[in-house]
Coordinates of C-alpha atoms in Angstrom, one line a residue:
Chain A
M837 CA -22.5 -18.5 -44.9
S838 CA -21.3 -20.5 -42.9
T839 CA -23.5 -19.2 -40.3
I840 CA -26.8 -20.8 -42.3
T841 CA -24.7 -24.4 -42.3
S842 CA -23.9 -24.5 -39.1
A843 CA -27.9 -23.5 -37.9
K844 CA -28.9 -26.3 -40.1
T845 CA -26.4 -28.5 -38.8
A846 CA -27.1 -27.8 -35.3
P847 CA -30.4 -28.5 -33.1
I848 CA -28.3 -25.3 -30.7
P849 CA -31.0 -22.3 -32.0
L850 CA -27.2 -19.8 -33.4
E851 CA -28.1 -16.5 -29.6
K852 CA -27.0 -20.6 -28.1
R853 CA -24.1 -21.9 -29.8
R854 CA -23.1 -17.8 -29.6
Q855 CA -23.1 -18.0 -25.6
W856 CA -20.7 -20.9 -25.5
S857 CA -18.2 -19.9 -27.0
Q858 CA -18.7 -17.1 -25.4
A859 CA -17.5 -18.8 -22.8
W860 CA -15.0 -20.3 -23.3
V861 CA -13.1 -17.7 -24.9
A862 CA -14.3 -15.7 -21.3
A863 CA -12.3 -19.4 -19.7
A864 CA -9.4 -18.2 -21.6
F865 CA -8.9 -15.5 -20.7
L866 CA -9.0 -15.7 -16.7
L867 CA -7.9 -18.8 -15.8
P868 CA -4.2 -16.9 -16.5
A869 CA -5.7 -14.7 -13.3
L870 CA -7.9 -16.7 -11.5
L871 CA -4.9 -19.9 -11.4
L872 CA -2.7 -17.3 -9.3
L873 CA -5.8 -16.0 -7.3
G874 CA -5.9 -19.3 -6.2
V875 CA -2.9 -20.5 -5.7
F876 CA -1.6 -17.0 -3.7
L877 CA -4.8 -16.0 -1.8
V878 CA -7.4 -18.3 -1.6
Y879 CA -5.3 -21.9 -1.3
P880 CA -3.0 -19.8 1.7
L881 CA -6.4 -18.7 3.3
L882 CA -7.9 -22.0 3.9
T883 CA -4.3 -23.6 4.7
S884 CA -4.2 -20.5 7.1
F885 CA -7.1 -22.1 8.8
R886 CA -6.4 -25.2 8.3
L887 CA -2.6 -24.6 10.2
S888 CA -4.9 -23.5 12.9
L889 CA -6.2 -26.7 14.6
L890 CA -3.0 -27.9 14.7
N891 CA -0.1 -28.0 17.0
W892 CA 3.5 -27.5 15.0
N893 CA 6.7 -26.5 14.9
G894 CA 6.9 -25.9 11.8
L895 CA 8.7 -28.9 11.7
G896 CA 9.0 -32.2 9.4
N897 CA 5.4 -34.9 10.9
T898 CA 5.1 -33.2 14.2
A899 CA 2.2 -31.7 13.6
Q900 CA -0.8 -33.0 15.9
Y901 CA -4.3 -31.8 15.5
V902 CA -6.0 -29.5 18.3
G903 CA -9.2 -28.5 17.1
L904 CA -10.2 -25.2 18.2
H905 CA -8.1 -25.6 21.0
N906 CA -5.5 -22.4 20.1
W907 CA -8.6 -20.4 18.7
A908 CA -10.1 -20.8 22.3
E909 CA -7.1 -19.8 23.5
L910 CA -6.5 -16.9 21.4
L911 CA -9.8 -15.5 23.2
H912 CA -8.0 -15.8 27.0
D913 CA -4.4 -14.1 25.4
S914 CA -4.1 -10.4 27.3
T915 CA -0.6 -9.7 24.9
F916 CA -3.3 -10.7 21.2
L917 CA -6.3 -8.4 23.0
T918 CA -3.9 -5.5 23.6
A919 CA -2.7 -6.1 20.6
I920 CA -6.5 -6.1 18.7
K921 CA -6.6 -2.4 21.6
N922 CA -3.5 -1.6 19.8
N923 CA -5.5 -1.6 16.6
G924 CA -8.2 -0.5 17.1
L925 CA -6.1 3.3 18.5
L926 CA -4.5 3.3 15.3
A927 CA -7.6 2.9 13.3
L928 CA -9.2 6.2 15.5
L929 CA -6.4 8.1 15.3
S930 CA -5.4 7.3 11.3
I931 CA -8.8 7.7 10.8
A932 CA -9.1 11.0 13.1
I933 CA -6.1 13.2 12.1
Q934 CA -5.3 11.6 8.3
I935 CA -7.8 12.3 6.8
P936 CA -8.9 15.4 8.4
A937 CA -5.8 16.9 7.2
G938 CA -5.7 15.4 4.1
L939 CA -8.3 17.3 3.1
V940 CA -6.8 20.3 4.3
L941 CA -4.1 20.2 2.7
A942 CA -6.4 18.9 -0.8
F943 CA -8.1 21.9 -1.1
L944 CA -4.1 24.0 0.0
L945 CA -2.9 22.4 -3.1
N946 CA -6.4 22.5 -5.4
K947 CA -6.2 26.3 -4.8
A948 CA -2.8 27.1 -5.3
G949 CA -2.7 25.3 -8.9
R950 CA -0.7 25.6 -11.3
G951 CA 2.1 27.4 -9.2
S952 CA 1.8 24.4 -6.9
T953 CA 3.8 21.6 -8.7
F954 CA 7.7 22.2 -6.1
L955 CA 4.9 21.4 -3.3
K956 CA 2.9 18.3 -5.1
V957 CA 6.9 16.7 -5.3
L958 CA 7.8 17.4 -1.8
Y959 CA 4.2 16.5 -0.3
F960 CA 3.9 13.4 -1.7
L961 CA 7.6 12.2 -1.7
P962 CA 7.1 9.6 1.8
L963 CA 4.6 8.2 -0.6
L964 CA 7.6 6.9 -2.5
M965 CA 9.5 6.2 0.1
S966 CA 9.6 2.3 1.5
S967 CA 8.3 1.3 5.3
V968 CA 11.9 -0.1 6.1
A969 CA 13.7 3.5 4.8
I970 CA 11.0 5.3 6.9
G971 CA 11.1 3.5 10.4
T972 CA 14.9 4.2 10.2
V973 CA 15.5 6.9 10.1
F974 CA 13.1 8.0 12.1
R975 CA 13.7 6.5 14.6
S976 CA 17.7 7.9 14.3
V977 CA 14.9 10.9 14.9
Y978 CA 13.7 10.3 17.7
D979 CA 16.9 8.5 19.3
P980 CA 17.6 10.2 23.4
N981 CA 20.8 10.7 22.4
F982 CA 21.1 13.1 18.8
G983 CA 17.8 12.8 17.0
P984 CA 17.3 16.2 16.4
I985 CA 13.7 16.0 18.8
N986 CA 15.3 15.7 21.7
S987 CA 18.2 18.2 20.6
L988 CA 15.9 20.7 19.5
L989 CA 13.4 20.2 23.6
R990 CA 16.7 21.0 25.1
A991 CA 18.0 24.1 22.7
M992 CA 15.1 25.2 23.6
H993 CA 15.7 24.8 27.5
L994 CA 12.3 21.5 26.9
D995 CA 15.0 19.5 28.7
V996 CA 11.9 17.7 30.7
L997 CA 10.3 17.1 27.4
A998 CA 13.4 15.0 26.3
Q999 CA 12.4 11.7 26.1
D1000 CA 13.4 7.9 25.4
W1001 CA 10.5 8.8 23.0
L1002 CA 10.8 4.7 21.5
G1003 CA 11.7 3.3 24.3
N1004 CA 9.1 4.5 27.0
P1005 CA 6.3 2.9 26.5
S1006 CA 3.6 4.9 27.4
L1007 CA 5.7 6.9 24.6
A1008 CA 6.3 4.1 22.1
L1009 CA 2.9 3.6 20.4
P1010 CA 2.2 7.8 20.6
S1011 CA 5.6 8.2 19.0
V1012 CA 4.6 5.0 16.3
I1013 CA 1.6 6.5 14.7
A1014 CA 3.0 10.0 15.1
V1015 CA 5.0 8.7 12.0
V1016 CA 1.6 6.3 10.5
C1017 CA 0.8 9.8 10.7
W1018 CA 2.8 11.1 8.3
Q1019 CA 3.9 8.1 6.1
N1020 CA 0.0 8.3 5.2
I1021 CA -1.9 11.9 5.7
P1022 CA 0.4 12.6 1.9
F1023 CA -2.1 9.7 0.4
Y1024 CA -5.0 11.0 2.3
M1025 CA -4.1 14.5 0.0
L1026 CA -3.9 12.2 -3.3
L1027 CA -7.2 11.2 -2.8
F1028 CA -8.8 13.8 -2.0
L1029 CA -7.0 15.5 -4.9
A1030 CA -8.3 12.9 -7.3
G1031 CA -11.7 13.9 -6.1
L1032 CA -11.6 18.1 -6.5
A1033 CA -10.3 17.9 -10.0
S1034 CA -13.5 15.2 -10.5
M1035 CA -15.7 17.7 -9.1
P1036 CA -17.7 19.6 -12.4
A1037 CA -16.7 23.8 -12.9
E1038 CA -20.5 24.2 -13.3
L1039 CA -21.2 23.2 -10.1
R1040 CA -19.7 25.5 -8.7
E1041 CA -20.2 28.3 -11.3
A1042 CA -24.3 28.1 -11.0
A1043 CA -24.0 28.3 -7.1
L1044 CA -21.5 30.9 -7.3
L1045 CA -24.4 32.9 -10.4
D1046 CA -27.2 31.8 -7.5
G1047 CA -25.4 34.3 -4.7
A1048 CA -23.5 31.0 -2.2
S1049 CA -21.3 32.2 -0.4
K1050 CA -18.1 30.4 -0.3
R1051 CA -18.5 28.3 3.3
V1052 CA -21.6 27.9 2.0
I1053 CA -20.2 26.1 -1.4
F1054 CA -17.7 24.2 1.0
W1055 CA -20.4 22.5 2.8
R1056 CA -23.1 22.5 1.4
I1057 CA -21.3 21.5 -1.8
T1058 CA -17.7 21.0 -2.5
L1059 CA -17.9 18.8 1.0
P1060 CA -20.6 16.6 -0.8
F1061 CA -19.5 15.7 -3.6
L1062 CA -16.3 14.2 -2.0
Q1063 CA -18.3 12.3 0.1
G1064 CA -17.8 9.2 -2.0
T1065 CA -13.9 9.9 -2.0
I1066 CA -14.5 10.4 2.4
R1067 CA -16.1 7.0 2.5
T1068 CA -13.8 5.2 0.3
A1069 CA -10.7 6.5 2.9
L1070 CA -12.9 5.4 6.1
V1071 CA -12.5 2.2 4.6
L1072 CA -8.8 2.1 3.3
S1073 CA -8.1 3.6 7.0
L1074 CA -9.9 1.2 8.4
I1075 CA -8.8 -1.5 6.8
G1076 CA -5.2 -1.1 6.6
S1077 CA -4.8 0.0 10.4
L1078 CA -6.2 -3.0 11.7
R1079 CA -3.5 -4.7 9.4
Y1080 CA -0.3 -2.7 9.7
F1081 CA 3.2 -4.2 9.8
D1082 CA 6.3 -2.6 8.2
L1083 CA 7.0 0.4 10.5
I1084 CA 6.1 -0.9 13.5
Y1085 CA 8.6 -4.0 13.0
V1086 CA 11.4 -2.3 12.1
M1087 CA 10.7 0.8 14.6
T1088 CA 9.7 -0.8 17.6
G1089 CA 9.5 -5.1 17.0
G1090 CA 6.0 -3.9 18.3
G1091 CA 7.8 -3.0 21.7
P1092 CA 9.0 -1.8 24.1
S1093 CA 6.8 -4.5 25.6
G1094 CA 4.9 -5.3 24.1
A1095 CA 3.4 -1.8 24.3
S1096 CA 2.9 -1.3 20.3
E1097 CA 2.1 -4.9 19.3
V1098 CA -0.6 -5.1 17.1
M1099 CA -1.6 -8.7 15.7
A1100 CA 0.6 -8.5 12.2
T1101 CA 3.9 -8.2 14.6
Y1102 CA 2.6 -11.1 16.8
M1103 CA 2.1 -12.5 14.6
Y1104 CA 4.9 -12.3 12.4
R1105 CA 7.0 -13.5 16.0
T1106 CA 4.5 -16.4 16.9
V1107 CA 5.1 -18.1 13.7
F1108 CA 9.7 -16.6 12.6
A1109 CA 10.9 -16.2 16.3
S1110 CA 8.6 -19.0 18.5
F1111 CA 8.2 -21.0 15.0
N1112 CA 4.5 -21.7 17.4
I1113 CA 3.5 -22.2 13.7
G1114 CA -0.3 -23.2 14.6
Y1115 CA -0.8 -20.2 17.2
G1116 CA 0.5 -18.1 14.8
A1117 CA -2.0 -20.0 11.9
A1118 CA -4.7 -19.0 14.1
I1119 CA -4.2 -14.6 14.7
S1120 CA -3.9 -14.8 11.1
T1121 CA -6.9 -15.8 10.0
A1122 CA -7.9 -14.7 13.7
M1123 CA -6.8 -10.8 11.5
F1124 CA -8.4 -11.7 7.9
I1125 CA -11.6 -12.4 10.1
I1126 CA -12.1 -9.4 12.4
V1127 CA -10.2 -7.1 9.0
A1128 CA -13.0 -8.6 6.8
V1129 CA -15.9 -7.8 9.1
A1130 CA -15.1 -4.5 9.9
A1131 CA -14.7 -3.8 6.1
G1132 CA -17.7 -5.1 5.5
L1133 CA -19.9 -3.3 8.7
A1134 CA -17.9 0.3 7.1
L1135 CA -19.0 -0.2 3.3
R1136 CA -22.3 -1.2 5.0
T1137 CA -22.5 1.7 7.5
T1138 CA -20.7 4.1 5.0
R1139 CA -23.7 3.5 2.3
R1140 CA -26.5 3.6 5.3
F1141 CA -24.8 7.5 6.0
E1142 CA -24.5 8.0 2.3
T1143 CA -28.3 7.8 1.8
E1144 CA -29.2 9.8 4.2
V1145 CA -27.3 13.1 3.6
Chain B
M137 CA -22.7 17.4 11.2
L138 CA -21.6 19.9 13.0
R139 CA -21.2 22.6 11.1
P140 CA -18.3 25.8 12.7
Q141 CA -19.6 29.1 12.5
T142 CA -16.0 30.6 12.0
A143 CA -15.5 31.7 8.1
L144 CA -13.6 29.5 6.2
P145 CA -9.5 29.8 7.3
S146 CA -8.6 32.4 5.4
R147 CA -5.4 32.6 3.0
A148 CA -2.7 33.5 5.8
L149 CA -3.7 29.9 7.9
L150 CA -3.5 28.3 5.0
F151 CA -0.4 29.3 4.2
L152 CA 0.7 28.4 7.4
A153 CA -0.4 24.8 6.7
A154 CA 1.5 25.2 4.0
L155 CA 4.6 26.3 5.0
V156 CA 4.4 23.7 8.8
W157 CA 3.8 20.1 6.3
L158 CA 6.3 21.4 4.2
L159 CA 8.5 21.3 6.9
V160 CA 7.2 18.2 8.5
T161 CA 6.9 16.2 5.2
T162 CA 11.3 17.5 4.5
L163 CA 12.8 18.2 7.4
P164 CA 12.9 14.3 8.2
F165 CA 14.9 14.1 4.7
V166 CA 17.6 16.7 5.4
F167 CA 18.0 15.1 8.7
M168 CA 18.7 12.3 7.1
L169 CA 20.7 13.6 4.6
L170 CA 23.1 16.3 6.7
T171 CA 23.8 12.8 8.6
S172 CA 24.6 10.6 6.3
V173 CA 27.8 12.6 5.1
K174 CA 28.5 12.9 9.4
S175 CA 31.0 11.1 10.5
Q176 CA 30.3 8.3 13.0
S177 CA 31.9 10.7 16.0
D178 CA 29.9 14.4 14.7
V179 CA 26.5 12.1 14.5
Y180 CA 26.8 12.9 18.8
L181 CA 29.6 15.5 19.0
I182 CA 28.1 18.5 16.6
P183 CA 24.6 19.7 16.4
V184 CA 22.3 17.3 14.5
W185 CA 21.4 20.2 12.1
A186 CA 25.1 22.2 12.0
L187 CA 26.6 21.2 9.0
P188 CA 29.6 18.8 8.6
K189 CA 33.1 20.7 8.8
T190 CA 34.7 18.1 6.4
F191 CA 31.7 16.2 4.4
D192 CA 32.4 12.3 4.8
F193 CA 31.8 9.9 2.3
S194 CA 33.2 6.8 3.5
N195 CA 29.8 6.0 4.0
Y196 CA 28.8 5.9 1.0
L197 CA 31.7 4.2 -0.7
N198 CA 31.3 1.5 1.9
V199 CA 27.6 1.1 0.6
L200 CA 28.8 0.8 -2.9
R201 CA 31.1 -1.0 -2.9
G202 CA 29.3 -4.2 -0.7
S203 CA 26.6 -5.8 -2.3
F204 CA 24.4 -2.7 -2.7
F205 CA 23.8 -3.8 -6.3
I206 CA 23.3 -6.7 -6.1
Y207 CA 20.1 -5.9 -4.0
L208 CA 19.9 -3.2 -7.0
R209 CA 19.8 -5.5 -9.8
N210 CA 16.9 -8.0 -7.5
S211 CA 14.8 -5.3 -7.4
I212 CA 15.1 -4.2 -10.9
F213 CA 14.1 -8.2 -12.3
V214 CA 12.0 -8.9 -9.8
V215 CA 10.3 -6.2 -10.1
T216 CA 10.8 -6.1 -14.7
V217 CA 9.1 -9.6 -14.2
S218 CA 6.0 -9.1 -11.7
V219 CA 5.4 -5.6 -13.5
A220 CA 4.9 -7.0 -16.9
L221 CA 3.1 -10.8 -16.2
T222 CA 0.3 -8.4 -14.0
L223 CA 0.1 -5.9 -16.7
L224 CA -0.5 -9.3 -19.4
L225 CA -3.0 -11.3 -16.3
S226 CA -4.7 -8.3 -15.2
S227 CA -5.5 -7.1 -18.9
M228 CA -6.5 -10.0 -20.0
A229 CA -9.2 -10.8 -17.2
A230 CA -9.9 -7.0 -17.4
F231 CA -10.9 -7.9 -20.8
A232 CA -13.1 -11.3 -20.0
F233 CA -14.9 -9.0 -17.8
A234 CA -15.1 -5.1 -19.3
R235 CA -16.9 -6.9 -22.6
I236 CA -17.5 -11.0 -22.4
R237 CA -20.6 -11.9 -21.3
F238 CA -21.0 -14.8 -19.4
R239 CA -23.1 -16.2 -16.7
F240 CA -21.3 -15.0 -13.1
N241 CA -19.9 -12.5 -14.7
G242 CA -20.7 -10.2 -12.2
F243 CA -19.9 -12.5 -9.1
L244 CA -17.0 -13.7 -10.4
F245 CA -15.9 -9.8 -10.6
G246 CA -17.3 -9.0 -7.3
L247 CA -14.9 -12.1 -6.6
V248 CA -11.9 -11.4 -7.4
V249 CA -12.3 -6.8 -6.3
A250 CA -12.6 -8.5 -2.1
G251 CA -9.5 -10.3 -3.1
L252 CA -8.9 -6.5 -2.3
I253 CA -9.3 -6.9 1.6
V254 CA -6.8 -10.1 2.3
P255 CA -4.0 -8.9 4.4
V256 CA -1.1 -10.1 3.2
H257 CA 0.2 -11.7 6.7
V258 CA -2.7 -14.4 5.8
T259 CA -1.2 -16.0 3.5
L260 CA 2.3 -15.9 5.4
I261 CA 3.1 -18.7 6.3
P262 CA 1.1 -21.2 3.2
V263 CA 4.0 -19.4 0.9
Y264 CA 6.3 -20.4 2.7
L265 CA 6.1 -23.5 3.1
M266 CA 4.7 -24.0 -0.8
T267 CA 7.6 -21.7 -1.7
R268 CA 10.3 -23.9 0.5
T269 CA 8.5 -27.4 -1.4
L270 CA 8.8 -25.6 -4.4
G271 CA 12.4 -25.3 -3.5
I272 CA 12.6 -22.0 -4.8
Y273 CA 13.3 -20.8 -1.4
D274 CA 15.6 -17.3 -1.7
T275 CA 15.7 -17.1 -5.6
P276 CA 14.4 -13.8 -6.0
F277 CA 11.7 -16.0 -7.5
A278 CA 10.0 -16.5 -4.9
L279 CA 8.9 -12.6 -4.5
I280 CA 7.2 -12.8 -8.2
G281 CA 3.9 -15.2 -8.1
P282 CA 2.8 -13.3 -4.0
Y283 CA 3.7 -10.1 -5.9
V284 CA 1.4 -10.2 -9.0
A285 CA -1.2 -11.9 -7.2
F286 CA -1.3 -9.5 -5.3
S287 CA -1.8 -7.1 -6.9
L288 CA -4.4 -8.1 -9.5
P289 CA -7.6 -7.0 -7.8
I290 CA -7.1 -3.6 -7.8
S291 CA -5.0 -3.9 -11.4
I292 CA -8.1 -5.7 -12.7
F293 CA -10.3 -3.4 -11.0
I294 CA -8.7 -0.6 -12.9
L295 CA -8.4 -2.0 -15.9
T296 CA -11.4 -3.1 -16.5
E297 CA -13.1 0.8 -14.8
F298 CA -10.9 1.7 -17.9
M299 CA -12.0 -1.2 -20.7
R300 CA -16.1 -0.6 -20.3
Q301 CA -15.7 3.5 -21.2
I302 CA -14.1 2.0 -25.0
P303 CA -17.0 2.8 -26.5
R304 CA -19.0 -0.5 -28.6
E305 CA -19.0 0.5 -31.6
M306 CA -14.8 0.7 -32.5
E307 CA -15.1 -3.8 -31.0
E308 CA -17.8 -4.1 -33.7
A309 CA -16.2 -2.9 -36.3
A310 CA -13.7 -4.4 -36.1
Q311 CA -16.1 -7.2 -35.4
I312 CA -17.8 -7.1 -38.7
D313 CA -13.6 -6.4 -40.1
G314 CA -13.7 -10.3 -39.2
A315 CA -11.5 -9.5 -35.2
G316 CA -11.7 -13.2 -33.3
P317 CA -11.4 -11.9 -29.7
M318 CA -7.9 -12.6 -29.8
T319 CA -7.3 -9.4 -32.5
L320 CA -9.9 -7.9 -31.2
F321 CA -7.6 -7.7 -27.6
T322 CA -4.0 -6.8 -29.2
R323 CA -5.3 -5.0 -31.6
I324 CA -7.8 -3.3 -29.7
F325 CA -8.3 -2.5 -26.7
L326 CA -4.5 -3.1 -25.7
P327 CA -2.7 -0.1 -27.5
L328 CA -6.7 1.7 -26.3
C329 CA -5.6 1.1 -22.6
M330 CA -2.1 2.5 -22.5
P331 CA -2.8 5.1 -20.5
G332 CA -5.2 3.5 -17.7
L333 CA -1.9 0.2 -18.2
A334 CA 0.9 3.0 -17.4
T335 CA -1.1 3.7 -14.7
V336 CA -0.9 -0.2 -13.1
A337 CA 2.2 -0.6 -14.2
I338 CA 3.2 2.4 -12.0
Y339 CA 1.5 1.7 -9.0
N340 CA 1.7 -2.2 -8.2
G341 CA 6.2 -1.2 -9.3
I342 CA 6.0 1.6 -6.6
N343 CA 3.9 -0.9 -4.1
M344 CA 6.1 -4.0 -5.4
W345 CA 9.3 -1.4 -5.2
N346 CA 9.5 -1.1 -1.8
E347 CA 7.5 -4.6 -0.7
F348 CA 9.2 -5.5 3.1
I349 CA 7.9 -8.7 4.3
F350 CA 7.3 -11.5 1.8
A351 CA 10.8 -10.6 1.2
Y352 CA 11.4 -11.0 3.9
V353 CA 10.5 -13.6 4.7
L354 CA 10.4 -16.0 1.6
T355 CA 14.4 -15.2 1.4
S356 CA 17.4 -15.2 3.5
S357 CA 21.1 -13.8 1.5
P358 CA 21.7 -10.6 0.0
Q359 CA 21.9 -12.9 -3.2
S360 CA 18.0 -12.9 -3.0
R361 CA 16.8 -10.5 -1.7
T362 CA 16.3 -6.5 -3.0
L363 CA 16.6 -2.5 -1.6
P364 CA 14.2 -2.7 1.2
L365 CA 16.3 -6.0 2.7
A366 CA 19.9 -4.0 2.5
I367 CA 18.8 -1.2 4.8
W368 CA 17.1 -4.1 7.1
D369 CA 20.9 -5.5 6.4
F370 CA 22.3 -2.8 7.3
Q371 CA 21.5 -2.0 10.0
G372 CA 22.1 -5.8 11.3
Q373 CA 25.8 -5.6 9.7
Y374 CA 26.8 -2.0 11.2
S375 CA 24.2 -1.4 14.0
A376 CA 25.8 1.7 16.2
N377 CA 26.8 3.8 12.7
I378 CA 24.2 6.1 11.9
P379 CA 25.9 8.0 9.6
A380 CA 26.4 4.3 7.6
I381 CA 22.5 3.3 8.3
L382 CA 21.7 6.3 6.3
A383 CA 23.6 6.8 3.4
V384 CA 22.3 3.1 3.0
V385 CA 18.5 4.1 3.2
T386 CA 19.5 7.4 1.2
L387 CA 20.4 5.2 -2.1
T388 CA 18.3 2.5 -1.8
S389 CA 15.2 5.8 -1.8
L390 CA 17.2 7.5 -5.0
P391 CA 16.3 5.7 -7.4
L392 CA 12.5 5.6 -7.0
I393 CA 13.5 9.9 -6.1
A394 CA 14.5 10.3 -9.9
A395 CA 12.2 8.2 -11.4
Y396 CA 10.3 10.4 -9.9
I397 CA 12.1 14.5 -10.2
F398 CA 11.3 12.6 -14.2
G399 CA 8.3 11.5 -14.6
Q400 CA 5.8 13.2 -11.7
E401 CA 3.3 14.0 -13.6
R402 CA 2.1 10.5 -14.8
I403 CA 3.1 9.5 -11.2
I404 CA 1.4 11.5 -9.6
Q405 CA -1.8 10.5 -11.6
G406 CA -0.4 6.9 -11.4
M407 CA -1.1 6.6 -7.6
M408 CA -4.1 9.0 -7.7
A409 CA -5.9 6.1 -10.1
G410 CA -5.4 3.4 -7.3
S411 CA -6.2 5.7 -5.1
V412 CA -8.9 6.1 -5.5
K413 CA -10.6 2.9 -5.2
G414 CA -7.5 1.0 -3.5

């Protein structure tokens, strides 16, 4: 009844009117979320770029507009370049260690099946700990005097191998990366376990019926099936490595003398220890650009890889 | 791709790998617990893996008598409010993305999901300045906005996928009965999405419970800080007292570990779902 009358009075076709009202409903449902994303993600992103054009110590109206000066300086800043290099190394080693280890352990848990609840509980424990907690525990684990690593080496009469793991500039970064792996391998294990769980059993059964060996099934069926998950893992670990902060900050603060500096620790020190807001904003904006480009490239190349296989 | 000529790792090798990883994950926890009940001098005097002659729980008592419960209260408050808001806002947005046709639907969805790659650190300075301007610096309220906002992209992504799988017939049946979008959302979609909402709550809850950098920058006194910062603040206080510091770490980790032992299956599922396209 009512639709007929409204169709008569309004010149707009019914279908069109329905779409209009739907747009309003959509707006009402979306607005709160979009508002919050705007205030805490989009606006800060733009503000960071604007701040990067200033020379400002964060106090009062002392800000000076300096154009791209901070950006020019950033390109020649050896600390920043070291930080990028360390982030790159972190990404490389994360991908090379965490993803294969996660894969192997996921296969293992998958095979162990129901009996593995106990293993799962213990294996995933690191995922529940905060990075501050993990960093603090491992600072003691690495301690040159009472830490279990050096104690073990001494007990095995390998005193020469006992080191100041976090205090030695050439060991600090590898020592930190080892803990990064400890913290993140369970995550990739979980990711691949989820991928394996979504694999239809018929796939394997059909191959078995066709007389395929276990090895052939692994390389020809299981791994290709996990391709999408592996791609996700690659992108995640790349993005994650480029913005790594908590654990490194807690364990070494980026030191000793910049040996384990990454972009985020450098940015933090610049802003909240040296009060160089403009320069810190340039570092953080550069970080965003690097992450965005890396993510874009990773998504594109891994997708191309998929079509080739 | 390289194709190794060797057979798949045999059972023995897999078993060995399982054992090695078990030791690698659990030994740091054992070390933490063991050291936290030693006296300060025992740390240097007796071997690392030896039990102390007398268990010293004074570290735990000191921590519990200190401001531990204030940190705990703040954590519970911030995480509860932030998870509730995240669930509300992301389910509403997911409903719009999954079920309402409007121009820019796909574009906006893509934009929201792109929020996943924004590093927290790019927003740190502006959010810090904003928090100061608003006068909520050094209050637990300062954390809620950033926590919810940074949880939205993944939550909207998960819930939209979830809602897309709800059969159209249910929706149409309700519409014939005269249900408007609001009724549809609260009476049909929310109840059907309970498993998805649980997943989102668990995944974000764990992340927020452990969050460090926003809590570190946006608050400064124990009165308004959360549990991860308890570790940080105690470290400043007891710089050389290793057992006391590890007792704090143990205490702050305990709530989540206890929750995990109770709801193990659920929590693993929640983390799995969150990780799939995280």
